[in-house]
Short mmCIF file of C-alpha atoms in Angstrom, two decimals:
data_model
loop_
_atom_site.label_atom_id
_atom_site.label_comp_id
_atom_site.label_asym_id
_atom_site.label_seq_id
_atom_site.Cartn_x
_atom_site.Cartn_y
_atom_site.Cartn_z
CA MET A 197 0.00 0.00 0.00
CA GLY A 198 2.81 2.40 0.85
CA ASP A 199 4.67 1.48 -2.36
CA GLY A 200 7.96 2.03 -0.56
CA LYS A 201 7.25 5.71 0.12
CA SER A 202 9.61 7.45 2.50
CA ILE A 203 7.93 9.35 5.32
CA SER A 204 8.57 11.84 8.06
CA LEU A 205 6.65 10.67 11.12
CA VAL A 206 5.42 13.20 13.69
CA LEU A 207 4.41 11.68 17.03
CA GLY A 208 2.30 13.79 19.36
CA SER A 209 2.14 14.12 23.16
CA GLY A 210 -0.59 12.64 25.33
CA GLY A 211 0.59 10.33 28.12
CA ALA A 212 -0.34 6.66 27.94
CA ARG A 213 -2.30 7.27 24.74
CA GLY A 214 1.11 7.45 23.12
CA LEU A 215 1.37 3.67 23.25
CA ALA A 216 -0.88 3.85 20.19
CA HIS A 217 2.21 5.19 18.38
CA ILE A 218 3.63 1.67 18.51
CA GLY A 219 0.65 0.19 16.68
CA ILE A 220 0.77 2.95 14.06
CA ILE A 221 4.46 2.33 13.41
CA ARG A 222 3.77 -1.40 13.08
CA TRP A 223 1.04 -0.78 10.49
CA LEU A 224 3.21 1.61 8.49
CA GLU A 225 6.09 -0.84 8.37
CA GLU A 226 3.84 -3.73 7.39
CA ASN A 227 2.49 -1.65 4.51
CA ASP A 228 5.85 -0.69 3.03
CA TYR A 229 6.17 2.85 4.34
CA GLN A 230 9.81 3.68 5.04
CA ILE A 231 10.20 5.89 8.12
CA ASN A 232 13.24 8.10 7.50
CA SER A 233 12.58 10.78 10.08
CA VAL A 234 10.85 11.04 13.46
CA ALA A 235 9.95 14.17 15.43
CA GLY A 236 8.13 13.87 18.74
CA SER A 237 6.94 15.65 21.85
CA SER A 238 6.71 13.97 25.25
CA ILE A 239 5.53 10.35 24.83
CA GLY A 240 6.01 10.87 21.08
CA ALA A 241 9.68 11.70 21.69
CA LEU A 242 9.99 8.60 23.87
CA VAL A 243 8.41 6.10 21.45
CA GLY A 244 10.01 7.80 18.45
CA GLY A 245 13.45 7.77 20.04
CA ILE A 246 13.25 4.11 20.93
CA PHE A 247 12.09 3.33 17.39
CA ALA A 248 14.99 5.36 15.95
CA ALA A 249 17.35 3.35 18.17
CA ASP A 250 15.91 0.16 16.62
CA LYS A 251 14.67 -1.07 20.01
CA LEU A 252 10.90 -0.92 19.54
CA ASP A 253 10.50 -4.71 19.88
CA GLU A 254 12.08 -4.68 23.33
CA PHE A 255 10.07 -1.66 24.42
CA GLU A 256 6.77 -3.08 23.17
CA LYS A 257 7.36 -6.35 25.03
CA TRP A 258 8.14 -4.41 28.21
CA THR A 259 5.04 -2.22 27.96
CA ARG A 260 2.79 -5.23 27.34
CA GLU A 261 4.03 -6.75 30.61
CA ILE A 262 3.53 -3.63 32.76
CA ARG A 263 1.04 -4.01 35.60
CA ARG A 264 -0.50 -1.32 37.77
CA LEU A 265 1.90 -1.69 40.68
CA ASP A 266 4.81 -1.61 38.22
CA ILE A 267 3.72 1.93 37.34
CA VAL A 268 3.93 2.92 41.00
CA SER A 269 7.40 1.40 41.33
CA LEU A 270 8.69 3.64 38.53
CA LEU A 271 7.51 6.85 40.23
CA ASP A 272 10.41 8.18 42.30
CA ILE A 273 9.16 10.91 44.61
CA SER A 274 10.81 14.30 44.33
CA TRP A 275 11.03 16.41 47.46
CA LYS A 276 11.49 19.55 45.38
CA LYS A 277 8.75 22.11 44.84
CA SER A 278 9.14 21.99 41.04
CA GLY A 279 7.50 18.60 40.49
CA LEU A 280 6.19 15.42 42.10
CA ILE A 281 8.40 12.93 40.26
CA LYS A 282 12.14 13.02 39.53
CA GLY A 283 11.89 10.68 36.55
CA GLU A 284 15.32 9.17 37.15
CA LYS A 285 14.00 5.69 37.90
CA LEU A 286 11.91 5.59 34.74
CA ILE A 287 14.79 6.71 32.52
CA GLU A 288 17.22 4.29 34.19
CA SER A 289 14.77 1.43 33.59
CA LEU A 290 14.48 2.36 29.91
CA VAL A 291 18.25 2.69 29.49
CA ASP A 292 18.67 -0.76 31.07
CA LEU A 293 16.06 -2.10 28.68
CA VAL A 294 17.21 -0.63 25.36
CA GLY A 295 20.56 1.03 26.03
CA ASP A 296 21.41 4.68 25.46
CA GLN A 297 22.76 6.04 22.19
CA LYS A 298 23.85 9.35 20.75
CA ILE A 299 21.18 10.95 18.58
CA GLU A 300 23.71 11.70 15.87
CA ASP A 301 24.53 7.97 15.65
CA LEU A 302 20.93 6.87 15.02
CA SER A 303 20.10 5.37 11.64
CA ILE A 304 17.32 7.90 10.97
CA SER A 305 16.79 11.59 11.65
CA TYR A 306 15.36 12.25 15.13
CA THR A 307 14.13 15.37 16.91
CA ALA A 308 12.83 15.58 20.47
CA VAL A 309 10.91 18.76 21.26
CA ALA A 310 11.17 20.37 24.69
CA VAL A 311 10.48 23.84 26.09
CA ASP A 312 13.00 26.16 27.74
CA ILE A 313 10.90 27.36 30.66
CA LYS A 314 13.00 30.46 31.35
CA LYS A 315 13.13 31.73 27.76
CA GLU A 316 9.59 30.49 27.06
CA LYS A 317 10.56 29.00 23.73
CA GLU A 318 10.53 25.68 21.93
CA LEU A 319 13.77 23.70 21.72
CA TRP A 320 14.60 21.02 19.15
CA ILE A 321 17.08 18.46 20.49
CA ARG A 322 18.95 16.73 17.66
CA SER A 323 22.25 15.69 19.23
CA GLY A 324 23.66 14.27 22.42
CA SER A 325 22.29 11.53 24.65
CA LEU A 326 19.03 10.05 23.36
CA PHE A 327 17.61 9.60 26.84
CA ASP A 328 18.62 13.09 27.97
CA ALA A 329 16.54 14.33 25.04
CA ILE A 330 13.64 12.05 25.98
CA ARG A 331 13.76 13.06 29.65
CA SER A 332 13.71 16.72 28.61
CA SER A 333 10.69 16.23 26.37
CA ILE A 334 8.58 14.27 28.89
CA SER A 335 8.90 16.78 31.74
CA ILE A 336 5.20 17.38 32.22
CA PRO A 337 4.67 20.47 34.42
CA LEU A 338 3.65 19.69 38.01
CA PHE A 339 4.19 15.96 37.50
CA PHE A 340 7.88 15.67 36.52
CA THR A 341 10.56 18.05 37.74
CA PRO A 342 12.10 20.15 34.95
CA PHE A 343 15.21 18.58 33.42
CA HIS A 344 18.39 20.66 33.62
CA HIS A 345 20.17 20.15 30.30
CA ASN A 346 23.02 22.20 28.79
CA GLY A 347 22.34 25.07 31.16
CA MET A 348 18.60 25.14 30.51
CA ASP A 349 15.59 24.05 32.56
CA LEU A 350 13.45 22.07 30.14
CA ILE A 351 9.83 20.97 30.36
CA ASP A 352 7.42 18.95 28.21
CA GLY A 353 7.48 19.82 24.50
CA GLY A 354 3.71 19.49 24.40
CA VAL A 355 3.39 22.77 26.30
CA LEU A 356 4.13 24.70 23.11
CA ASN A 357 4.05 22.07 20.37
CA PRO A 358 2.07 18.87 21.02
CA VAL A 359 2.28 17.82 17.32
CA PRO A 360 5.76 18.99 16.18
CA ILE A 361 5.51 19.15 12.40
CA ALA A 362 7.94 22.04 11.85
CA PRO A 363 11.11 19.98 12.59
CA THR A 364 10.31 17.87 9.51
CA PHE A 365 10.07 20.78 7.03
CA SER A 366 13.58 20.25 5.64
CA ASP A 367 13.25 16.46 5.36
CA ASP A 368 13.80 14.90 1.95
CA THR A 369 10.88 12.45 2.19
CA ASP A 370 7.82 11.70 0.10
CA MET A 371 5.25 12.63 2.74
CA THR A 372 4.65 13.66 6.34
CA ILE A 373 2.35 11.65 8.60
CA ALA A 374 1.34 13.16 11.94
CA VAL A 375 -0.24 11.39 14.91
CA ASN A 376 -2.44 13.61 17.08
CA LEU A 377 -3.23 12.12 20.49
CA GLU A 378 -5.65 14.97 21.21
CA GLY A 379 -8.31 13.78 18.77
CA PRO A 380 -12.08 14.30 19.18
CA VAL A 381 -13.74 12.56 22.12
CA THR A 382 -15.21 9.19 21.24
CA ASP A 383 -18.49 7.71 22.53
CA LYS A 384 -18.20 6.40 26.06
CA GLU A 385 -19.71 3.03 25.21
CA THR A 386 -16.74 2.28 22.96
CA LEU A 387 -14.32 2.57 25.85
CA THR A 388 -13.30 -0.20 28.18
CA GLU A 389 -14.51 0.09 31.75
CA ARG A 390 -12.49 2.43 33.96
CA ARG A 391 -10.66 0.74 36.79
CA PRO A 392 -8.95 2.12 39.90
CA ILE A 393 -5.17 2.32 39.49
CA PHE A 394 -4.32 1.16 42.99
CA PRO A 395 -5.66 -1.99 44.66
CA SER A 396 -6.70 -1.67 48.28
CA SER A 397 -4.00 -4.01 49.60
CA VAL A 398 -0.59 -2.41 49.06
CA ASN A 399 2.27 -1.90 51.46
CA SER A 400 2.64 1.28 53.48
CA PHE A 401 5.17 2.86 51.12
CA LYS A 402 2.94 2.39 48.12
CA GLU A 403 -0.01 3.64 50.16
CA ARG A 404 1.85 6.92 50.71
CA ILE A 405 2.53 7.20 46.99
CA SER A 406 -1.09 6.29 46.33
CA THR A 407 -2.24 9.18 48.52
CA LEU A 408 -0.19 11.62 46.45
CA PHE A 409 -1.27 10.36 43.05
CA ARG A 410 -4.68 8.76 43.42
CA LYS A 411 -6.67 11.74 42.17
CA PHE A 412 -4.24 12.35 39.31
CA LEU A 413 -4.25 8.74 38.15
CA ASP A 414 -7.93 8.07 38.70
CA SER A 415 -9.40 11.28 37.33
CA SER A 416 -12.87 10.37 36.07
CA ASP A 417 -14.23 11.22 32.63
CA ASP A 418 -17.67 11.81 34.15
CA GLU A 419 -18.64 15.36 33.26
CA GLN A 420 -21.25 15.38 36.05
CA LYS A 421 -18.59 15.03 38.73
CA ASP A 422 -19.18 17.69 41.40
CA GLU A 423 -15.79 17.83 43.09
CA TRP A 424 -12.46 18.44 41.40
CA GLY A 425 -9.08 17.83 42.97
CA VAL A 426 -6.35 20.41 42.37
CA VAL A 427 -4.29 17.98 40.27
CA ASP A 428 -7.44 16.99 38.36
CA VAL A 429 -7.93 20.63 37.41
CA ALA A 430 -4.27 21.07 36.41
CA HIS A 431 -4.35 17.90 34.31
CA ARG A 432 -7.59 18.84 32.54
CA ALA A 433 -6.27 22.35 31.89
CA PHE A 434 -3.09 20.94 30.36
CA GLU A 435 -5.12 18.57 28.17
CA ALA A 436 -7.38 21.41 27.00
CA MET A 437 -4.37 23.57 26.20
CA GLN A 438 -2.65 20.81 24.24
CA SER A 439 -5.81 19.99 22.31
CA THR A 440 -6.25 23.63 21.25
CA ILE A 441 -2.60 24.08 20.27
CA ALA A 442 -2.62 20.78 18.34
CA ARG A 443 -5.60 21.93 16.25
CA GLN A 444 -3.87 25.23 15.52
CA LYS A 445 -0.59 23.58 14.53
CA LEU A 446 -2.31 21.08 12.25
CA ALA A 447 -4.31 23.85 10.60
CA ALA A 448 -1.26 26.09 10.13
CA TYR A 449 1.07 23.34 8.91
CA PRO A 450 -1.13 20.55 7.55
CA PRO A 451 0.76 17.28 7.05
CA ASP A 452 -0.07 14.93 4.21
CA HIS A 453 -1.88 12.64 6.64
CA THR A 454 -3.12 13.03 10.21
CA ILE A 455 -4.04 9.98 12.29
CA GLU A 456 -6.11 10.97 15.33
CA ILE A 457 -6.41 9.10 18.61
CA PRO A 458 -9.42 10.17 20.74
CA ARG A 459 -8.20 12.03 23.80
CA ASN A 460 -10.54 10.14 26.14
CA VAL A 461 -9.49 6.57 25.35
CA CYS A 462 -7.53 6.36 28.60
CA THR A 463 -6.18 8.48 31.42
CA PHE A 464 -2.66 9.84 31.53
CA LEU A 465 -0.92 6.99 33.37
CA GLU A 466 -2.83 3.90 32.21
CA PHE A 467 0.27 2.31 30.74
CA ASP A 468 -0.98 -1.09 31.89
CA ARG A 469 -3.42 -0.93 28.94
CA ALA A 470 -0.61 -1.26 26.41
CA ALA A 471 -2.11 -4.17 24.45
CA GLU A 472 -5.39 -2.41 23.65
CA LEU A 473 -3.71 0.96 22.99
CA ILE A 474 -1.21 -0.59 20.58
CA GLU A 475 -4.06 -2.36 18.81
CA LEU A 476 -6.03 0.90 18.69
CA GLY A 477 -3.12 2.64 16.99
CA TYR A 478 -2.81 -0.14 14.43
CA LEU A 479 -6.53 -0.04 13.66
CA LYS A 480 -6.62 3.77 13.44
CA ALA A 481 -3.77 3.74 10.93
CA GLU A 482 -5.49 1.04 8.90
CA GLU A 483 -8.82 2.91 9.02
CA HIS A 484 -7.23 6.21 8.01
CA PHE A 485 -5.43 4.88 4.96
CA LYS A 486 -8.35 2.68 3.91
CA ASN A 487 -10.61 5.74 3.94
CA ASP A 488 -7.97 7.73 2.09
CA ASP A 489 -7.70 5.05 -0.62
CA GLU A 490 -11.48 5.00 -1.01
CA LYS A 491 -11.48 8.79 -1.58
CA ASP A 492 -9.01 8.30 -4.43
CA VAL A 493 -11.18 5.73 -6.20
#
């Protein structure tokens, strides 16, 4: 179907929804699209970087095995005021899993997008340690502490550019395909049943972590909910901001193809739903290009 076309792949930000990126990449490869360039923000930078390092198989296997308490074990509490999580344990686990590489040594072009919080501007990271770039790009405000890198304090690229198309403008490829994780809300009945992140029987240490994160992890999609926790409000505000910016970016710089993942398919940290999210990405890619082919008939 792809007829060997070379593509620039743009992978958007959106927490656990980004596991759908894996399924989309699988579909593209199976259909003869050649991915020559990847640009990503946040989870898009993470999945895209691991793909560029040729370690997607290992990462996919790891994500499919993640359970709810595994998520808790990767959250290392920060005692700083700038964020709840240091992120060191997560990055160390990923480096142990796939190894670290220099971006300039990767087989394809790669850009991780972060934001310099002091200068209030977007930063494209295209050299140096792959996982330093990933850690910079995933620094979600309030949740992760900012990452100090090359004299800058960097936060999540999705703050200013949740679908980073601009880094691909100079690519010598046949087309650009963007994945927007802030797609229109889907019908509730199509979603799997929401489940609490934390079981009731956990040890005292995990109970303390649970107290800090329960509202953030278990934020409900019920619009009739009367009470909002402070982190709930911050998370919803961030999602609304990203969704608006994503629409503006896609309208200003339309790629050749945009695959959209509904923004309500899961909550931010439901990484234990990897299997269904990967499958969703695969099916969305298939659906998009099938519809596109039918338009050409």
